[in-house]
Structure formats: C-alpha cells, structure tokens
C-alpha cells in the first residue's frame, strides 16, 4: 500500500477502506508517513468528506494506536462524560460527584486546558495537594471504593490523534466534522468507559458556532460511540454566553461546590441535572428522566453529593476542608467590581472575550508550558436578558496584577452589549441526540 495512492483516491472523491485507514494511521503514528503526505490527506478529507464507515474506521484506528484502558477490574457500568468545551465550564467538578452519589461509577480521564481557560485538572488543583497523576491501579481501586476518580492522561491514549491534531492545527484542517468527531471519540473509546454522555456546545464561545453544526457533530459522535458498542448520548447546550457566573479556576470550583449544596446558578444547575439524568439512565440506575432527576435532587438536598466531592478530593491527596470552607481555596489579592456604563438589558456577551479576560488575568495558558494562576478570574453578576442600571456591577474581577486587571477590564466592557429593548432569554438546553 502506498500513501500516495490513498491521497489520490481521497482527492478524487473515493472512499477509503478500513484496511487503508488502518495502514495510514499506524504508519503515521510510527513516523513512517511524513507530515506533508498526511497534511495532503487531511486537506483531501476536508474537501471530500468521509462516509460514516470511514469515520468509524478512523476513530477505531486512532483509539487502538496506543493504550486501551482496561477498566474490567471496576465493577458495574462505568460512565464517562465529555464536553466540547467552553467558558466557565466547570461541569465535571459538580456533575461527577452528583452522579457518583447516585451510584454510577465515574472513571474519568481529563486534560489540562490550553488557551482561554484551565481544564478540569487545573481546576481540581485548586484543592491544595490534589493530584491527578495517580497510577492506573490507584484509579481503579478508588473507583471501586468510593465510586469516583479523575486521572490525568498519563497513559499513551490515542497517540495517533495527538499527532494528527497537532498537524491539523497548523494546516487549517481542524474544523471538519468527521475529523473532530473521530478525534474526540478515539480518546473516549480508549479511555474505556461503557457509556458516554457528550455535552456538545454551540454559540460564540464554542467550536460549533451554529446550532445545526453542533447537532451534526453530536449525531456523528453518537453514531461512532454506538457502533463501537458504547451507549452514547449527546446533549447540545448553549455556549453563547459563559456557563454559570464564575470564570477562572478556583472561582469555578467554588461555584461547583455551591451547586452541589443546591446554591448554584440556575443555568449551571440545569446543565448538571440534564447531563446527570442521562448519565444515570446510561449507567442503568434510572429508567426514565423524572426518576433520574428525583435521584439527583435528593443527593443535593441530603448532602451526599457534597460529601462525595469531599471523599473524592481526600482520596486524591487534596484538602477536603476546602469543600466545606471554600475560603481555603486560592484567593486573589485584588477584588474589584466592573460597573456598567449604561442602563438597559444585557443583549449579548461575547463569550470567547470573557474567556480571554480570564486568560489575560493569568487564569489560562498562552502556551502548553505556561503556569496558571488559579485564584484569578471573574464573577458575572449579569447575564443575557438581565436588567442593569448604570453604575451597577456587571461583574467582579479577581486579579493579582493591576496592569493585567486594567487590560482585562477594558476588554470585558467591550464584550458586554447593553440595549434599551427588553431581551428574551434563550434556553440553555438545545436538544438531545440518541440513537
Ligand atoms: N477537540 C478534540 O479533541 N479534537 C478535535 O478535533 C477538536 C476538538
């Protein structure tokens, strides 16, 4: 088999076989196909697209290119959750203890963030001492003992995707639906869970700016997951404004804790309830939505969800006292309100810009080796549709550097659009994609 022939076949609109895709992925991972040939293939796929069978074959080949996590030592159904990412997305930190408190096993691998916000691992490190650099044995034992563990990607998970994603990033071939779906799903399949609940974001702060594209991506991923024998459900949710009110690592952890105590913002709580519902159904703990919602509401009301977070933090070396007393989380030196220049209604918040404000303050990574300042970020007091008076606080900014605060504040004010007309709030949950 020659890579040249495969590139020509795809360039001319042909369909690659499973064997051809397997060859291309394994040879590329082993450095026997050069980047320039794979770049040409990615561009050919970008323009010609891939059939469902090709997308499934690419996903499986990438999933099997490295370690396949074997979770059979963990009893019961293991459910994983994945979000396509966005601003203020602290969902895993509240959702996973909620679901674990209802009896579904959470064995999850997470990454660090690059760009405008930290990832789940960065956020969890707001608990002093918390480590995700645990062994696979520790991970499995912990899930069996307390029902929840989140580990960093220490294993060699889908190395083909890692190499391909870096190549796509510099060859303008990231935003192809089949390539995104296979990239995300290859990592999820290699991580070993029996069922996967996907949170596919849409809006100005998401990969998929258009709702129709988010649904198309959700359908592709659900098809791949189900074809690979994993029960897969996707929720399409809004990312046209930040999720909840907190943006920034420790601030988001604080909001996640409040949510587990039943005191979280309505939109974020609703997202956790919705995703949790499908995790309980996928994990076989609930038969239908109302039953699942009742179970989730109960673990919040009786304190078992927040206790599960405490147990989880302690099991991974973190200080569990910070769950009951969030003032023990990292704190910024400067805390200041940002006042609204006008009276009216919040019409639009440029979501990505709010993420960039947090990045400017030091809450995200400019490069993969940058240090994150866990304490900094923003608490939004006004969201789309809210009434605001001139001089009233739109947000509170948490900073450790006055110059960075000034730059972030200037950018923040440009991201908020205030109008005199009343604005209708849009629903957070856009829909559901199952088989
Ligand atoms: N996230 C991924 O993991 N892969 C993509 O291709 C896009 C987003």
Short mmCIF file of C-alpha atoms and ligand atoms in Angstrom, two decimals:
data_model
loop_
_atom_site.label_atom_id
_atom_site.label_comp_id
_atom_site.label_asym_id
_atom_site.label_seq_id
_atom_site.Cartn_x
_atom_site.Cartn_y
_atom_site.Cartn_z
CA UNK A 1 0.00 0.00 0.00
CA UNK A 2 1.29 3.49 -0.81
CA UNK A 3 0.22 6.70 0.91
CA UNK A 4 0.45 8.49 -2.46
CA UNK A 5 -2.32 6.25 -3.88
CA UNK A 6 -4.53 6.80 -0.85
CA UNK A 7 -4.16 10.59 -1.08
CA UNK A 8 -5.08 10.45 -4.78
CA UNK A 9 -8.07 8.21 -4.09
CA UNK A 10 -9.46 10.59 -1.46
CA UNK A 11 -8.60 13.68 -3.52
CA UNK A 12 -10.69 12.24 -6.36
CA UNK A 13 -13.67 11.63 -4.10
CA UNK A 14 -13.12 7.92 -3.44
CA UNK A 15 -13.93 6.02 -0.27
CA UNK A 16 -11.06 4.62 1.80
CA UNK A 17 -11.39 1.07 3.11
CA UNK A 18 -10.95 0.12 6.77
CA UNK A 19 -7.64 -1.52 5.84
CA UNK A 20 -6.39 1.61 4.07
CA UNK A 21 -7.33 3.82 7.00
CA UNK A 22 -5.69 1.38 9.45
CA UNK A 23 -2.50 1.40 7.36
CA UNK A 24 -2.40 5.21 7.15
CA UNK A 25 -2.93 5.68 10.91
CA UNK A 26 -0.45 3.06 12.11
CA UNK A 27 2.27 4.10 9.64
CA UNK A 28 1.82 7.77 10.51
CA UNK A 29 1.98 7.04 14.26
CA UNK A 30 5.21 5.12 13.67
CA UNK A 31 6.69 8.09 11.76
CA UNK A 32 6.82 6.11 8.51
CA UNK A 33 4.47 8.52 6.71
CA UNK A 34 5.77 12.11 6.62
CA UNK A 35 3.74 15.09 7.80
CA UNK A 36 3.50 16.54 4.27
CA UNK A 37 1.69 13.47 2.97
CA UNK A 38 -0.64 13.35 5.97
CA UNK A 39 -1.32 17.09 5.57
CA UNK A 40 -2.35 16.46 1.97
CA UNK A 41 -4.63 13.63 3.13
CA UNK A 42 -6.23 15.83 5.82
CA UNK A 43 -6.90 18.53 3.24
CA UNK A 44 -8.37 15.98 0.82
CA UNK A 45 -10.65 14.72 3.63
CA UNK A 46 -11.51 18.31 4.49
CA UNK A 47 -12.83 18.93 0.97
CA UNK A 48 -14.18 15.47 0.06
CA UNK A 49 -15.54 14.49 3.48
CA UNK A 50 -15.74 10.98 4.88
CA UNK A 51 -18.54 8.44 4.91
CA UNK A 52 -19.89 7.11 8.20
CA UNK A 53 -17.92 3.87 7.72
CA UNK A 54 -14.70 5.79 7.05
CA UNK A 55 -15.24 7.98 10.14
CA UNK A 56 -15.82 4.91 12.32
CA UNK A 57 -12.71 3.21 10.86
CA UNK A 58 -10.57 6.31 11.50
CA UNK A 59 -11.85 6.55 15.09
CA UNK A 60 -11.15 2.89 15.82
CA UNK A 61 -7.68 3.04 14.26
CA UNK A 62 -6.78 6.12 16.33
CA UNK A 63 -8.27 4.63 19.52
CA UNK A 64 -6.15 1.48 19.07
CA UNK A 65 -2.96 3.41 18.23
CA UNK A 66 -1.86 3.43 21.91
CA UNK A 67 -3.01 2.14 25.29
CA UNK A 68 -6.62 0.98 25.58
CA UNK A 69 -7.62 1.49 29.20
CA UNK A 70 -8.92 -1.77 30.64
CA UNK A 71 -11.48 -1.00 33.33
CA UNK A 72 -12.76 -4.53 33.85
CA UNK A 73 -11.44 -4.56 37.45
CA UNK A 74 -14.09 -1.95 38.23
CA UNK A 75 -17.45 -3.50 38.93
CA UNK A 76 -20.62 -2.04 37.45
CA UNK A 77 -21.28 0.23 34.50
CA UNK A 78 -18.66 2.97 34.06
CA UNK A 79 -19.99 6.18 32.57
CA UNK A 80 -17.80 8.91 31.12
CA UNK A 81 -18.75 12.46 30.21
CA UNK A 82 -17.15 14.78 27.70
CA UNK A 83 -17.72 18.42 26.90
CA UNK A 84 -16.58 20.04 23.67
CA UNK A 85 -15.52 22.92 25.92
CA UNK A 86 -16.35 26.49 26.66
CA UNK A 87 -16.06 29.42 29.01
CA UNK A 88 -16.91 28.79 32.67
CA UNK A 89 -17.37 25.07 32.00
CA UNK A 90 -16.80 23.59 35.43
CA UNK A 91 -19.41 20.90 34.85
CA UNK A 92 -17.28 17.82 35.60
CA UNK A 93 -16.47 19.11 39.09
CA UNK A 94 -20.11 19.30 40.18
CA UNK A 95 -21.65 16.66 37.93
CA UNK A 96 -19.35 13.71 38.61
CA UNK A 97 -19.83 13.69 42.43
CA UNK A 98 -23.59 14.14 41.93
CA UNK A 99 -23.77 11.12 39.66
CA UNK A 100 -21.36 9.06 41.79
CA UNK A 101 -23.51 9.84 44.86
CA UNK A 102 -26.41 8.22 42.95
CA UNK A 103 -24.35 5.03 42.49
CA UNK A 104 -22.95 5.31 38.95
CA UNK A 105 -19.21 4.62 38.72
CA UNK A 106 -17.16 7.55 37.42
CA UNK A 107 -13.78 6.56 35.96
CA UNK A 108 -12.74 9.62 34.04
CA UNK A 109 -9.62 10.88 32.33
CA UNK A 110 -9.23 14.61 31.95
CA UNK A 111 -6.77 17.04 30.48
CA UNK A 112 -5.28 20.41 31.23
CA UNK A 113 -6.53 23.46 29.41
CA UNK A 114 -4.79 25.33 26.65
CA UNK A 115 -5.98 28.79 25.69
CA UNK A 116 -8.58 30.85 27.43
CA UNK A 117 -9.48 28.63 30.40
CA UNK A 118 -7.98 25.91 32.51
CA UNK A 119 -9.07 22.30 32.09
CA UNK A 120 -10.73 20.10 34.72
CA UNK A 121 -7.34 19.02 36.10
CA UNK A 122 -6.19 22.61 36.55
CA UNK A 123 -9.43 23.45 38.33
CA UNK A 124 -9.19 20.44 40.65
CA UNK A 125 -5.68 21.51 41.62
CA UNK A 126 -7.31 24.46 43.38
CA UNK A 127 -7.65 21.94 46.23
CA UNK A 128 -4.22 22.10 47.86
CA UNK A 129 -2.39 18.80 47.37
CA UNK A 130 -4.86 17.35 44.86
CA UNK A 131 -3.17 15.09 42.32
CA UNK A 132 -4.44 13.51 39.12
CA UNK A 133 -1.04 11.94 38.46
CA UNK A 134 -2.18 8.66 40.00
CA UNK A 135 -1.43 5.14 38.77
CA UNK A 136 -3.98 3.06 36.87
CA UNK A 137 -4.13 0.72 39.92
CA UNK A 138 -4.89 3.62 42.30
CA UNK A 139 -7.52 4.88 39.81
CA UNK A 140 -9.35 1.56 39.59
CA UNK A 141 -9.14 0.85 43.35
CA UNK A 142 -10.53 4.30 44.14
CA UNK A 143 -13.46 3.89 41.74
CA UNK A 144 -14.28 0.54 43.33
CA UNK A 145 -14.02 2.01 46.84
CA UNK A 146 -15.71 5.40 46.57
CA UNK A 147 -17.25 5.33 43.07
CA UNK A 148 -15.27 8.19 41.55
CA UNK A 149 -11.80 9.06 40.28
CA UNK A 150 -10.42 11.51 37.73
CA UNK A 151 -6.93 10.88 36.44
CA UNK A 152 -4.67 12.84 34.13
CA UNK A 153 -3.77 11.44 30.76
CA UNK A 154 -0.62 9.72 31.97
CA UNK A 155 -1.13 6.71 29.72
CA UNK A 156 -0.43 6.79 25.99
CA UNK A 157 -4.05 7.41 24.97
CA UNK A 158 -4.68 7.69 21.20
CA UNK A 159 -1.18 8.90 20.20
CA UNK A 160 -2.28 8.96 16.54
CA UNK A 161 -4.86 11.60 17.41
CA UNK A 162 -2.31 13.62 19.37
CA UNK A 163 -0.01 13.74 16.33
CA UNK A 164 -2.81 14.33 13.85
CA UNK A 165 -4.49 17.03 15.93
CA UNK A 166 -1.19 18.97 16.15
CA UNK A 167 -0.86 18.66 12.35
CA UNK A 168 -4.46 19.74 11.70
CA UNK A 169 -3.97 22.71 14.00
CA UNK A 170 -1.28 24.15 11.70
CA UNK A 171 -2.76 23.10 8.33
CA UNK A 172 -6.25 24.65 8.68
CA UNK A 173 -7.94 21.25 8.83
CA UNK A 174 -9.36 21.25 12.37
CA UNK A 175 -12.90 22.29 11.57
CA UNK A 176 -14.10 19.25 9.67
CA UNK A 177 -16.99 17.48 11.37
CA UNK A 178 -15.77 13.90 10.79
CA UNK A 179 -12.23 14.75 11.86
CA UNK A 180 -13.45 16.42 15.07
CA UNK A 181 -15.86 13.57 15.85
CA UNK A 182 -13.22 10.87 15.29
CA UNK A 183 -10.62 12.81 17.28
CA UNK A 184 -12.84 13.23 20.35
CA UNK A 185 -14.32 9.74 20.20
CA UNK A 186 -10.97 7.97 19.72
CA UNK A 187 -9.84 9.32 23.11
CA UNK A 188 -13.15 8.47 24.77
CA UNK A 189 -13.14 4.90 23.42
CA UNK A 190 -9.53 4.35 24.50
CA UNK A 191 -10.41 5.61 28.00
CA UNK A 192 -12.52 2.50 28.49
CA UNK A 193 -15.96 3.59 29.81
CA UNK A 194 -19.03 1.51 28.95
CA UNK A 195 -21.24 4.53 28.31
CA UNK A 196 -20.51 8.11 27.27
CA UNK A 197 -22.58 11.27 27.73
CA UNK A 198 -21.46 14.12 25.50
CA UNK A 199 -22.10 17.82 26.07
CA UNK A 200 -21.82 19.44 22.66
CA UNK A 201 -21.65 23.22 22.95
CA UNK A 202 -22.92 25.75 20.46
CA UNK A 203 -22.58 29.54 20.28
CA UNK A 204 -19.97 32.29 20.30
CA UNK A 205 -17.81 30.55 22.93
CA UNK A 206 -17.93 27.12 21.29
CA UNK A 207 -16.19 25.31 18.46
CA UNK A 208 -19.52 24.98 16.70
CA UNK A 209 -20.87 28.50 16.34
CA UNK A 210 -24.04 27.29 14.54
CA UNK A 211 -26.63 25.12 16.26
CA UNK A 212 -27.13 22.94 13.16
CA UNK A 213 -23.40 22.13 13.11
CA UNK A 214 -23.45 21.23 16.80
CA UNK A 215 -26.32 18.79 16.17
CA UNK A 216 -24.48 17.31 13.17
CA UNK A 217 -21.33 16.81 15.30
CA UNK A 218 -23.43 15.29 18.09
CA UNK A 219 -25.01 12.84 15.61
CA UNK A 220 -21.62 11.79 14.23
CA UNK A 221 -20.22 11.16 17.71
CA UNK A 222 -23.30 9.27 18.90
CA UNK A 223 -23.14 7.06 15.79
CA UNK A 224 -19.46 6.30 16.34
CA UNK A 225 -19.95 5.53 20.04
CA UNK A 226 -22.90 3.24 19.47
CA UNK A 227 -21.16 1.45 16.58
CA UNK A 228 -18.20 0.85 18.90
CA UNK A 229 -20.56 -0.80 21.40
CA UNK A 230 -20.65 2.06 23.93
CA UNK A 231 -24.03 3.52 24.81
CA UNK A 232 -23.65 7.16 23.76
CA UNK A 233 -25.99 10.09 24.32
CA UNK A 234 -25.33 13.75 23.42
CA UNK A 235 -26.87 16.90 24.86
CA UNK A 236 -26.50 20.06 22.77
CA UNK A 237 -26.19 23.09 25.07
CA UNK A 238 -25.72 26.82 24.81
CA UNK A 239 -22.28 28.47 24.91
CA UNK A 240 -23.33 31.84 23.56
CA UNK A 241 -22.51 33.27 26.99
CA UNK A 242 -20.37 31.86 29.81
CA UNK A 243 -21.86 28.95 31.74
CA UNK A 244 -22.93 29.93 35.26
CA UNK A 245 -21.33 33.05 36.73
CA UNK A 246 -17.75 32.06 37.59
CA UNK A 247 -14.91 32.10 35.06
CA UNK A 248 -11.46 31.18 36.42
CA UNK A 249 -10.19 28.05 38.13
CA UNK A 250 -10.71 28.39 41.91
CA UNK A 251 -13.75 30.62 41.36
CA UNK A 252 -15.31 27.90 39.20
CA UNK A 253 -14.55 25.27 41.85
CA UNK A 254 -16.30 27.47 44.40
CA UNK A 255 -19.35 27.67 42.11
CA UNK A 256 -19.32 23.91 41.58
CA UNK A 257 -19.29 23.38 45.37
CA UNK A 258 -22.18 25.83 45.79
CA UNK A 259 -24.10 23.90 43.12
CA UNK A 260 -23.57 20.63 44.98
CA UNK A 261 -25.08 22.35 48.02
CA UNK A 262 -28.10 23.45 45.97
CA UNK A 263 -26.94 27.07 45.83
CA UNK A 264 -25.57 27.24 42.28
CA UNK A 265 -26.69 29.45 39.38
CA UNK A 266 -29.85 28.24 37.63
CA UNK A 267 -28.30 27.61 34.19
CA UNK A 268 -25.34 25.64 35.52
CA UNK A 269 -27.55 23.64 37.89
CA UNK A 270 -29.88 22.81 35.00
CA UNK A 271 -26.99 21.59 32.83
CA UNK A 272 -25.74 19.33 35.65
CA UNK A 273 -29.26 17.97 36.18
CA UNK A 274 -29.71 17.28 32.46
CA UNK A 275 -26.34 15.62 31.88
CA UNK A 276 -26.68 13.78 35.20
CA UNK A 277 -30.08 12.47 34.13
CA UNK A 278 -28.61 10.84 31.02
CA UNK A 279 -25.61 9.53 32.93
CA UNK A 280 -27.94 7.78 35.38
CA UNK A 281 -30.00 6.37 32.51
CA UNK A 282 -26.88 5.28 30.56
CA UNK A 283 -25.46 3.76 33.75
CA UNK A 284 -28.66 1.78 34.34
CA UNK A 285 -29.50 3.50 37.67
CA UNK A 286 -32.68 5.15 36.40
CA UNK A 287 -35.22 4.08 33.81
CA UNK A 288 -36.55 7.44 32.85
CA UNK A 289 -35.86 11.16 33.15
CA UNK A 290 -38.14 12.03 36.06
CA UNK A 291 -36.78 9.20 38.19
CA UNK A 292 -33.20 10.34 37.46
CA UNK A 293 -33.98 13.99 38.27
CA UNK A 294 -35.54 12.99 41.58
CA UNK A 295 -32.45 10.97 42.50
CA UNK A 296 -30.13 13.87 41.63
CA UNK A 297 -32.24 16.39 43.55
CA UNK A 298 -32.15 14.07 46.56
CA UNK A 299 -28.34 13.76 46.70
CA UNK A 300 -28.09 17.55 46.59
CA UNK A 301 -30.73 18.06 49.28
CA UNK A 302 -29.41 15.40 51.68
CA UNK A 303 -25.76 16.49 51.40
CA UNK A 304 -24.48 13.22 49.89
CA UNK A 305 -23.34 14.92 46.65
CA UNK A 306 -21.15 17.39 48.50
CA UNK A 307 -19.84 14.60 50.77
CA UNK A 308 -18.89 12.64 47.65
CA UNK A 309 -16.79 15.58 46.47
CA UNK A 310 -15.08 15.68 49.88
CA UNK A 311 -14.32 11.95 49.69
CA UNK A 312 -13.03 12.31 46.14
CA UNK A 313 -10.75 15.25 46.98
CA UNK A 314 -9.36 13.43 50.02
CA UNK A 315 -8.75 10.20 48.09
CA UNK A 316 -6.54 12.09 45.62
CA UNK A 317 -4.49 13.92 48.25
CA UNK A 318 -6.38 17.23 48.25
CA UNK A 319 -7.54 19.20 51.26
CA UNK A 320 -11.21 18.20 51.75
CA UNK A 321 -11.77 21.00 54.29
CA UNK A 322 -11.97 23.42 51.33
CA UNK A 323 -15.23 21.76 50.24
CA UNK A 324 -16.96 22.89 53.41
CA UNK A 325 -14.98 26.09 53.69
CA UNK A 326 -14.24 27.44 50.17
CA UNK A 327 -12.36 30.39 51.69
CA UNK A 328 -9.46 27.88 51.89
CA UNK A 329 -9.25 27.87 48.05
CA UNK A 330 -6.68 30.16 46.34
CA UNK A 331 -7.64 33.84 46.68
CA UNK A 332 -6.63 36.83 44.55
CA UNK A 333 -5.11 39.97 46.10
CA UNK A 334 -7.31 42.46 44.21
CA UNK A 335 -11.09 42.12 44.05
CA UNK A 336 -12.95 44.90 42.24
CA UNK A 337 -16.33 45.43 40.63
CA UNK A 338 -16.71 46.35 36.96
CA UNK A 339 -19.57 48.84 36.69
CA UNK A 340 -21.99 49.06 33.80
CA UNK A 341 -21.54 52.29 31.82
CA UNK A 342 -25.23 52.22 30.73
CA UNK A 343 -28.68 51.27 31.90
CA UNK A 344 -30.67 48.70 29.93
CA UNK A 345 -30.75 44.98 29.26
CA UNK A 346 -27.81 42.69 28.53
CA UNK A 347 -28.30 41.85 24.87
CA UNK A 348 -25.20 39.80 24.16
CA UNK A 349 -21.99 38.74 25.86
CA UNK A 350 -19.09 37.87 23.60
CA UNK A 351 -18.33 34.60 25.32
CA UNK A 352 -14.83 33.98 23.98
CA UNK A 353 -13.80 37.50 25.02
CA UNK A 354 -14.74 36.75 28.64
CA UNK A 355 -12.52 33.67 28.44
CA UNK A 356 -9.73 35.83 27.08
CA UNK A 357 -10.16 38.26 30.02
CA UNK A 358 -9.53 35.33 32.36
CA UNK A 359 -6.50 34.35 30.26
CA UNK A 360 -5.13 37.89 30.47
CA UNK A 361 -5.51 37.80 34.26
CA UNK A 362 -3.40 34.61 34.25
CA UNK A 363 -6.19 32.00 34.53
CA UNK A 364 -5.36 30.19 31.27
CA UNK A 365 -2.30 29.06 29.37
CA UNK A 366 -0.77 31.00 26.47
CA UNK A 367 1.48 28.01 25.68
CA UNK A 368 1.34 24.47 26.97
CA UNK A 369 4.13 25.12 29.48
CA UNK A 370 2.70 28.36 30.98
CA UNK A 371 1.87 28.45 34.69
CA UNK A 372 -1.74 29.09 35.64
CA UNK A 373 -2.83 31.50 38.38
CA UNK A 374 -5.64 29.51 39.99
CA UNK A 375 -7.03 32.43 42.00
CA UNK A 376 -7.87 34.91 39.24
CA UNK A 377 -10.98 35.31 37.10
CA UNK A 378 -14.40 36.91 37.03
CA UNK A 379 -17.78 36.51 38.66
CA UNK A 380 -20.52 37.71 36.34
CA UNK A 381 -23.49 39.35 38.04
CA UNK A 382 -25.46 40.00 34.86
CA UNK A 383 -26.25 37.52 32.10
CA UNK A 384 -28.13 37.86 28.80
CA UNK A 385 -31.65 39.22 29.35
CA UNK A 386 -30.88 40.73 32.77
CA UNK A 387 -31.74 44.35 33.57
CA UNK A 388 -28.81 46.53 34.66
CA UNK A 389 -28.58 50.15 35.84
CA UNK A 390 -25.65 52.43 35.02
CA UNK A 391 -23.07 52.13 37.81
CA UNK A 392 -24.32 48.71 38.91
CA UNK A 393 -21.77 45.88 38.92
CA UNK A 394 -21.74 43.76 35.77
CA UNK A 395 -19.06 41.56 37.27
CA UNK A 396 -16.42 41.27 39.98
CA UNK A 397 -12.86 40.81 38.80
CA UNK A 398 -10.29 38.83 40.84
CA UNK A 399 -6.69 39.71 39.94
CA UNK A 400 -3.15 39.53 41.22
CA UNK A 401 -1.70 42.23 38.98
CA UNK A 402 -3.12 45.71 38.50
CA UNK A 403 -1.88 46.12 34.92
CA UNK A 404 -3.49 42.82 33.88
CA UNK A 405 -6.68 43.88 35.67
CA UNK A 406 -6.82 47.13 33.66
CA UNK A 407 -6.30 45.30 30.34
CA UNK A 408 -8.91 42.64 31.19
CA UNK A 409 -11.43 45.26 32.36
CA UNK A 410 -11.16 47.23 29.12
CA UNK A 411 -11.74 44.09 27.09
CA UNK A 412 -14.56 42.95 29.37
CA UNK A 413 -16.53 46.15 28.84
CA UNK A 414 -16.31 45.71 25.06
CA UNK A 415 -17.65 42.15 25.36
CA UNK A 416 -20.90 43.27 27.04
CA UNK A 417 -23.61 44.72 24.80
CA UNK A 418 -26.39 46.65 26.55
CA UNK A 419 -29.60 47.66 24.81
CA UNK A 420 -32.65 49.65 25.86
CA UNK A 421 -35.03 46.98 24.48
CA UNK A 422 -36.09 44.07 26.66
CA UNK A 423 -34.23 40.87 25.70
CA UNK A 424 -35.69 37.35 25.80
CA UNK A 425 -33.54 34.71 27.45
CA UNK A 426 -32.70 31.70 25.28
CA UNK A 427 -32.93 28.13 26.56
CA UNK A 428 -29.70 26.53 27.76
CA UNK A 429 -30.53 23.03 26.54
CA UNK A 430 -30.97 22.93 22.77
CA UNK A 431 -31.78 19.26 22.42
CA UNK A 432 -30.79 15.65 22.78
CA UNK A 433 -29.24 13.18 20.34
CA UNK A 434 -29.58 9.46 20.96
CA UNK A 435 -29.54 6.52 18.55
N1 LIG B 1 -11.21 18.52 20.39
C1 LIG B 1 -10.53 17.39 20.04
O1 LIG B 1 -10.14 16.62 20.90
N2 LIG B 1 -10.33 17.17 18.73
C2 LIG B 1 -10.73 17.99 17.75
O2 LIG B 1 -10.51 17.72 16.59
C3 LIG B 1 -11.43 19.16 18.13
C4 LIG B 1 -11.66 19.39 19.46
#
